[in-house]
Coordinates of C-alpha atoms and ligand atoms in Angstrom, one line a residue:
M1 CA -118.8 -30.0 39.0
T2 CA -116.7 -32.3 36.9
T3 CA -113.1 -32.9 37.6
L4 CA -110.8 -33.3 34.6
A5 CA -107.7 -35.6 34.9
R6 CA -105.0 -36.6 32.5
A7 CA -104.6 -40.3 32.5
A8 CA -102.7 -43.1 30.7
V9 CA -105.4 -45.0 28.8
L10 CA -105.0 -48.4 27.1
E11 CA -107.5 -48.3 24.2
S12 CA -106.5 -51.7 22.9
A13 CA -104.1 -54.3 24.2
G14 CA -100.9 -54.5 22.3
E15 CA -101.0 -50.8 21.4
A16 CA -99.2 -47.9 23.0
A17 CA -100.9 -46.4 26.1
V18 CA -102.1 -42.8 25.2
I19 CA -102.4 -39.8 27.5
R20 CA -106.0 -38.5 27.5
E21 CA -107.9 -35.9 29.5
L22 CA -110.9 -37.6 31.0
E23 CA -113.8 -36.6 33.1
L24 CA -113.9 -37.9 36.6
A25 CA -117.2 -38.5 38.5
E26 CA -117.7 -37.0 41.9
P27 CA -117.1 -39.5 44.8
R28 CA -120.4 -41.1 45.9
E29 CA -121.3 -42.9 49.1
G30 CA -118.4 -45.2 50.1
E31 CA -116.0 -43.5 47.7
V32 CA -113.1 -41.0 47.9
R33 CA -111.3 -38.9 45.3
I34 CA -107.5 -39.2 45.4
R35 CA -105.1 -36.6 44.0
M36 CA -102.3 -38.9 42.8
L37 CA -98.8 -38.1 43.9
A38 CA -96.8 -41.1 42.8
A39 CA -97.4 -44.2 40.7
G40 CA -94.9 -47.1 40.2
V41 CA -94.5 -48.8 36.9
C42 CA -94.9 -52.6 37.6
H43 CA -94.3 -55.4 35.2
S44 CA -98.0 -56.3 35.6
D45 CA -98.8 -53.1 33.8
L46 CA -96.6 -54.2 31.0
H47 CA -98.4 -57.6 30.9
V48 CA -101.7 -55.7 30.6
R49 CA -100.3 -53.3 27.9
D50 CA -98.9 -56.2 25.9
G51 CA -102.1 -58.2 26.1
D52 CA -100.5 -61.1 28.1
W53 CA -103.7 -61.1 30.2
E54 CA -107.1 -60.3 28.8
R55 CA -108.4 -57.1 30.3
P56 CA -111.4 -55.0 29.2
T57 CA -110.6 -51.7 27.3
P58 CA -110.6 -48.8 27.3
I59 CA -109.0 -48.7 30.7
V60 CA -107.0 -46.2 32.7
M61 CA -103.7 -48.0 33.6
G62 CA -101.8 -48.4 36.9
H63 CA -102.2 -50.4 40.1
E64 CA -99.4 -49.1 42.3
G65 CA -99.9 -45.6 43.6
A66 CA -100.4 -43.2 46.4
G67 CA -102.0 -39.7 46.8
V68 CA -103.9 -37.4 49.1
V69 CA -107.6 -37.6 49.8
E70 CA -109.1 -34.6 47.9
A71 CA -112.8 -35.2 48.5
V72 CA -114.9 -37.8 50.3
G73 CA -118.4 -39.0 49.2
P74 CA -121.5 -38.4 51.3
G75 CA -121.4 -40.3 54.6
V76 CA -117.8 -41.3 54.4
T77 CA -116.3 -41.1 57.9
T78 CA -113.3 -43.3 57.5
H79 CA -111.2 -40.7 55.6
R80 CA -110.5 -37.0 55.9
V81 CA -109.4 -34.6 53.1
G82 CA -105.6 -34.2 53.1
Q83 CA -104.7 -37.7 54.4
L84 CA -101.9 -39.6 52.5
V85 CA -103.2 -43.0 51.3
A86 CA -101.6 -46.0 49.5
L87 CA -104.0 -47.7 47.1
S88 CA -104.8 -51.4 47.3
W89 CA -105.4 -53.2 44.0
L90 CA -107.5 -55.9 45.7
V91 CA -110.6 -55.1 47.8
P92 CA -112.0 -58.6 48.7
C93 CA -115.7 -59.3 48.2
G94 CA -116.0 -60.5 51.9
T95 CA -118.4 -63.3 51.1
C96 CA -116.8 -65.8 48.8
R97 CA -115.2 -69.1 50.1
S98 CA -111.7 -67.6 50.3
C99 CA -112.9 -64.5 52.2
V100 CA -115.0 -66.5 54.6
Q101 CA -112.0 -68.7 55.3
G102 CA -109.8 -65.6 56.0
R103 CA -107.7 -65.8 52.8
T104 CA -108.9 -62.5 51.4
W105 CA -105.9 -62.2 49.1
A106 CA -107.2 -65.2 47.2
C107 CA -110.6 -63.7 46.6
P108 CA -111.6 -64.4 43.0
D109 CA -114.8 -62.3 43.2
S110 CA -113.3 -59.0 44.1
P111 CA -114.9 -56.0 42.3
S112 CA -111.3 -54.9 41.7
Y113 CA -111.0 -57.6 39.1
R114 CA -114.0 -56.0 37.2
H115 CA -112.0 -52.8 37.0
T116 CA -115.0 -50.7 38.1
L117 CA -116.4 -49.3 41.3
P118 CA -118.2 -52.0 43.3
D119 CA -121.6 -51.3 41.8
G120 CA -120.2 -51.6 38.2
A121 CA -120.0 -47.8 37.6
T122 CA -116.9 -46.4 36.0
A123 CA -115.3 -43.3 37.6
F124 CA -113.9 -42.0 34.2
R125 CA -115.5 -41.2 30.9
T126 CA -114.2 -39.5 27.8
P127 CA -115.4 -36.0 27.0
G128 CA -117.7 -37.7 24.4
G129 CA -119.3 -39.7 27.3
E130 CA -117.8 -43.1 26.7
P131 CA -117.1 -45.0 30.0
V132 CA -113.5 -45.8 30.7
R133 CA -112.6 -48.5 33.3
S134 CA -110.0 -48.2 36.1
Y135 CA -107.4 -50.9 36.2
C136 CA -108.0 -52.9 39.4
A137 CA -110.5 -50.2 40.3
I138 CA -107.8 -47.8 41.3
A139 CA -106.3 -46.4 38.0
T140 CA -103.1 -45.0 39.6
M141 CA -101.7 -43.7 36.3
A142 CA -104.0 -40.7 36.4
E143 CA -103.7 -37.2 38.0
A144 CA -106.8 -38.1 40.1
S145 CA -108.9 -41.2 40.6
V146 CA -112.2 -42.0 42.4
V147 CA -111.9 -45.3 44.3
S148 CA -113.7 -47.3 46.9
A149 CA -112.8 -45.9 50.4
A150 CA -111.8 -49.5 51.3
A151 CA -109.0 -49.4 48.7
A152 CA -107.5 -46.2 50.2
I153 CA -105.3 -47.2 53.1
V154 CA -104.2 -44.2 55.4
M155 CA -100.4 -44.1 55.8
P156 CA -98.5 -43.1 58.9
D157 CA -97.4 -39.4 59.2
G158 CA -94.1 -38.7 57.5
T159 CA -94.4 -41.5 54.9
D160 CA -92.9 -40.6 51.6
P161 CA -95.6 -40.7 48.9
A162 CA -93.4 -42.7 46.5
V163 CA -92.7 -45.2 49.2
A164 CA -96.4 -45.4 49.9
A165 CA -97.0 -46.0 46.2
L166 CA -94.6 -49.0 46.1
I167 CA -96.2 -50.4 49.3
G168 CA -99.3 -50.6 47.2
C169 CA -97.9 -53.4 45.0
C170 CA -94.2 -54.5 44.8
V171 CA -93.3 -54.1 48.5
T172 CA -96.4 -55.9 49.8
T173 CA -96.1 -58.6 47.1
G174 CA -92.4 -59.3 47.8
V175 CA -92.1 -58.7 51.6
G176 CA -95.4 -60.6 52.2
A177 CA -94.3 -63.6 50.1
V178 CA -91.3 -64.0 52.4
L179 CA -92.9 -63.1 55.8
K180 CA -96.4 -64.3 55.3
T181 CA -96.6 -66.9 52.5
A182 CA -93.3 -68.7 53.2
A183 CA -92.8 -67.5 56.8
V184 CA -89.0 -67.7 56.4
P185 CA -87.4 -68.4 59.8
P186 CA -84.2 -66.6 61.1
G187 CA -81.1 -68.3 59.8
A188 CA -82.6 -69.7 56.6
S189 CA -80.9 -69.5 53.2
V190 CA -82.9 -67.7 50.6
A191 CA -82.5 -67.1 46.8
V192 CA -84.4 -64.6 44.8
V193 CA -84.7 -64.9 41.0
G194 CA -85.4 -61.6 39.3
L195 CA -84.6 -58.3 40.9
G196 CA -87.2 -55.8 39.8
G197 CA -89.3 -54.0 42.4
V198 CA -90.9 -57.3 43.4
G199 CA -87.7 -59.4 43.7
L200 CA -85.9 -56.6 45.5
S201 CA -88.8 -56.5 48.0
C202 CA -88.3 -60.3 48.5
V203 CA -84.7 -59.5 49.3
M204 CA -85.8 -56.8 51.8
G205 CA -88.3 -59.2 53.3
A206 CA -85.6 -61.9 53.7
A207 CA -83.4 -59.4 55.5
V208 CA -86.2 -58.5 57.9
A209 CA -86.8 -62.3 58.5
G210 CA -83.2 -62.6 59.5
A211 CA -82.2 -65.0 56.7
A212 CA -78.5 -65.8 57.0
R213 CA -77.8 -66.1 53.3
I214 CA -79.7 -64.1 50.7
V215 CA -78.6 -64.9 47.1
A216 CA -79.8 -62.4 44.5
I217 CA -80.1 -63.7 40.9
D218 CA -80.6 -61.7 37.7
R219 CA -79.3 -61.6 34.2
V220 CA -78.5 -57.9 34.4
A221 CA -75.4 -57.2 36.5
S222 CA -76.4 -53.8 37.9
K223 CA -79.4 -55.5 39.6
L224 CA -77.1 -57.5 41.7
D225 CA -75.6 -54.3 43.1
A226 CA -79.0 -53.0 43.8
A227 CA -79.9 -56.2 45.7
R228 CA -76.7 -55.9 47.8
G229 CA -77.9 -52.4 48.6
V230 CA -81.1 -53.7 50.2
G231 CA -79.7 -56.7 52.1
A232 CA -78.5 -59.5 49.7
T233 CA -75.4 -61.2 50.9
D234 CA -74.5 -62.7 47.4
G235 CA -75.2 -61.9 43.8
L236 CA -75.3 -64.5 41.0
L237 CA -75.4 -63.4 37.4
A238 CA -77.7 -65.7 35.4
G239 CA -76.5 -66.7 32.0
D240 CA -78.3 -68.6 29.3
D241 CA -77.8 -72.0 30.9
P242 CA -80.2 -72.6 33.8
D243 CA -78.2 -75.8 34.9
A244 CA -75.1 -73.6 35.4
T245 CA -77.2 -71.1 37.5
V246 CA -78.6 -74.0 39.6
A247 CA -75.1 -75.5 40.1
A248 CA -73.6 -72.1 41.2
L249 CA -76.6 -71.5 43.5
R250 CA -76.1 -74.9 45.2
D251 CA -72.4 -74.1 45.7
L252 CA -73.3 -70.9 47.4
T253 CA -75.9 -72.4 49.7
D254 CA -74.5 -75.7 50.9
G255 CA -76.5 -77.8 48.4
G256 CA -79.4 -75.4 47.7
P257 CA -81.3 -72.6 49.4
D258 CA -84.1 -73.4 51.9
F259 CA -86.3 -71.0 50.0
V260 CA -86.3 -69.8 46.4
F261 CA -88.5 -66.9 45.3
E262 CA -89.3 -66.6 41.6
A263 CA -90.1 -62.9 41.0
I264 CA -90.0 -62.7 37.2
G265 CA -93.0 -64.6 35.9
R266 CA -91.5 -67.0 33.4
A267 CA -92.0 -70.8 33.3
P268 CA -88.3 -71.6 32.8
T269 CA -87.2 -69.6 35.9
A270 CA -90.1 -71.2 37.9
E271 CA -88.6 -74.6 36.8
L272 CA -85.2 -73.4 37.9
A273 CA -86.5 -72.3 41.3
I274 CA -87.9 -75.8 41.9
A275 CA -84.9 -77.6 40.5
A276 CA -82.5 -75.8 42.8
L277 CA -84.3 -76.9 46.0
P278 CA -82.5 -79.1 48.6
Q279 CA -84.4 -81.7 50.6
G280 CA -87.2 -80.0 52.5
G281 CA -86.8 -76.8 50.4
T282 CA -89.6 -74.5 49.3
A283 CA -90.1 -72.7 46.0
V284 CA -92.4 -69.7 46.2
L285 CA -93.8 -68.5 42.8
V286 CA -94.4 -64.8 43.0
G287 CA -94.0 -63.6 39.4
M288 CA -97.1 -63.8 37.1
T289 CA -96.6 -65.4 33.8
P290 CA -98.7 -64.8 30.6
L291 CA -102.0 -66.7 31.0
G292 CA -101.7 -70.3 29.9
D293 CA -98.0 -70.8 30.5
R294 CA -97.1 -74.2 31.9
A295 CA -94.1 -75.4 33.8
S296 CA -92.9 -78.9 34.8
F297 CA -90.8 -80.6 37.5
D298 CA -89.6 -84.0 38.5
V299 CA -92.3 -85.5 40.7
Y300 CA -90.3 -88.2 42.5
P301 CA -87.7 -85.9 44.2
L302 CA -90.5 -83.4 45.1
V303 CA -92.3 -86.1 47.1
D304 CA -89.3 -88.0 48.3
G305 CA -87.5 -84.9 49.5
S306 CA -90.7 -83.3 51.0
R307 CA -90.1 -80.2 48.8
R308 CA -92.9 -77.6 48.5
I309 CA -94.1 -75.3 45.8
L310 CA -96.2 -72.3 47.0
G311 CA -98.1 -69.7 45.0
S312 CA -98.2 -66.2 46.5
N313 CA -100.6 -63.6 45.3
Y314 CA -100.1 -60.0 46.5
G315 CA -97.9 -61.3 49.4
F316 CA -101.0 -62.6 51.2
A317 CA -101.9 -59.0 51.7
E318 CA -104.3 -57.7 54.3
P319 CA -103.8 -54.1 53.2
A320 CA -105.3 -52.3 56.2
I321 CA -102.9 -54.2 58.5
D322 CA -99.9 -54.7 56.3
F323 CA -99.6 -51.3 54.5
P324 CA -99.2 -49.2 57.7
R325 CA -96.9 -51.9 59.1
Y326 CA -94.6 -51.9 56.1
A327 CA -94.7 -48.0 56.0
A328 CA -93.6 -47.9 59.7
W329 CA -90.7 -50.3 58.9
A330 CA -89.8 -48.0 56.0
L331 CA -89.7 -45.0 58.4
E332 CA -87.5 -47.0 60.8
G333 CA -85.1 -47.9 57.9
R334 CA -85.9 -51.6 58.3
L335 CA -87.3 -51.6 54.7
P336 CA -85.2 -49.3 52.6
V337 CA -88.0 -48.9 50.0
E338 CA -86.7 -45.6 48.6
R339 CA -83.6 -47.4 47.3
L340 CA -85.8 -49.3 44.9
I341 CA -86.6 -46.2 42.9
D342 CA -84.0 -45.4 40.3
R343 CA -85.9 -43.3 37.7
W344 CA -88.6 -40.5 38.0
I345 CA -90.8 -39.9 35.0
E346 CA -93.9 -38.1 34.0
L347 CA -97.1 -39.7 32.7
D348 CA -96.2 -39.2 29.0
G349 CA -92.9 -41.1 29.6
L350 CA -94.8 -44.4 30.3
E351 CA -94.2 -46.1 26.9
D352 CA -90.5 -45.2 27.2
A353 CA -90.6 -46.7 30.7
F354 CA -92.1 -49.9 29.4
A355 CA -89.4 -50.2 26.7
A356 CA -86.7 -49.8 29.4
M357 CA -88.5 -52.5 31.5
R358 CA -88.4 -54.9 28.6
R359 CA -84.7 -54.5 28.5
G360 CA -84.5 -55.1 32.3
E361 CA -83.0 -51.6 32.8
H362 CA -84.5 -50.2 36.0
T363 CA -85.3 -51.4 39.5
R364 CA -88.4 -49.2 39.9
Q365 CA -89.6 -46.3 37.7
V366 CA -92.0 -43.9 39.4
I367 CA -94.4 -41.5 37.7
T368 CA -94.9 -38.2 39.5
F369 CA -97.7 -35.8 38.8
G370 CA -96.6 -32.1 38.3
Ligands
LIG1 N1 -83.1 -64.7 34.3 C1 -82.8 -63.9 35.4 N2 -83.4 -62.7 35.5 C2 -84.3 -62.3 34.6 C3 -84.7 -63.1 33.5 C4 -84.0 -64.4 33.4 N3 -84.3 -65.3 32.4 N4 -85.6 -62.5 32.8 C5 -85.9 -61.3 33.4 N5 -85.1 -61.2 34.5 C6 -85.0 -60.1 35.4 C7 -85.0 -58.7 34.7 O1 -83.6 -58.3 34.4 C8 -85.5 -57.8 35.9 O2 -84.5 -57.4 36.7 O3 -86.2 -60.1 36.1 C9 -86.5 -58.8 36.6 C10 -88.0 -58.5 36.5 O4 -88.2 -57.2 37.0 P1 -89.4 -56.2 36.5 O5 -89.5 -56.4 35.0 O6 -89.1 -54.9 37.0 O7 -90.7 -56.8 37.1 P2 -91.4 -56.6 38.5 O8 -92.3 -55.3 38.4 O9 -90.5 -56.7 39.7 O10 -92.5 -57.8 38.5 C11 -92.0 -59.1 38.5 O11 -94.0 -60.0 39.5 O12 -96.1 -59.1 40.0 C12 -95.4 -59.8 39.1 O13 -96.4 -59.4 36.9 C13 -95.3 -59.1 37.7 O14 -94.5 -61.1 36.7 C14 -94.1 -59.8 37.2 C15 -93.2 -60.1 38.4
LIG2 ZN1 -97.8 -54.7 40.5

């Protein structure tokens, strides 16, 4: 029996995503079928849609989602029908140098990056039989998806599906950048540049870490209020002059914050994050720029002041450990993830959501499936 699923399909980068009804293969050995409940719209989806990063097409979009297990493939014992799962956009290969050294989040050979199931098969095809890939092998912007069981992380009872969806990307990326990549200690001063789902998750992570000062920076004033609502102690409206932002940030943090997180993905704000550092300070680059973008910094003060620049992919995620942990913290109220969501849309509202994101209008827009 073939399952039909409506899905947001990118047929060619730079063009609007279109909603198509596709055929979904049955789950095979090691695979599960997920009935999607919620999918977040992340800036990385916009990068893909706009062609900032080269990705194969046609492809079903979305990499931040959660749903229920609807069917399991032959021999699958790790999952049961009816379980709520958050989907991981990176299933490490397990054998490359990064994986062997225990840095699975840095795996370059993940089948997820081929946007197919591990053996190269595609879960979706058009009614005419043309294969359609799944973005990061999970394709969350579809009513249903067939994924590797390893990508489907079972959530604790009582977890809100939309919260689970956000744990799949922005929460793990931002909270993990603070707690795992940077290991921010209690009492530190922190600044976060860019307050979308990723930046607000950095703010939440800094609050969990016990940072004494959390300065939230954006060019959109409403984002500063959103950040205060999830733990920021100060808001700083960024204007067109980065030097003025750096000066204001230094004033607020006794000469510069111990840690600055860049959560936009722009070279100028990466440079701002590095320029704002005091002696011994650390800049953590979390936002992903278009491919090929370059940034520069003054070398002498970096060395002389023992400053550090860290890259953080997916918050150093070990999804099977981190997703349930972050979900438990959300249930306890330590991570107020639900406050990140400020707009609910349906699948056919995706292009409108992208337009709003370009204007910096929402904290997190979430697709629900009716
Ligand atoms: N100065 C200050 N804030 C800015 C600037 C700027 N020059 N440009 C953009 N912003 C703000 C926007 O107003 C918005 O609040 O940055 C925020 C970015 O948020 P989103 O577009 O919602 O992005 P998000 O999904 O959080 O992703 C951020 O992380 O994973 C990566 O690819 C992703 O690079 C992206 C980044
Ligand atoms: Zn994302």
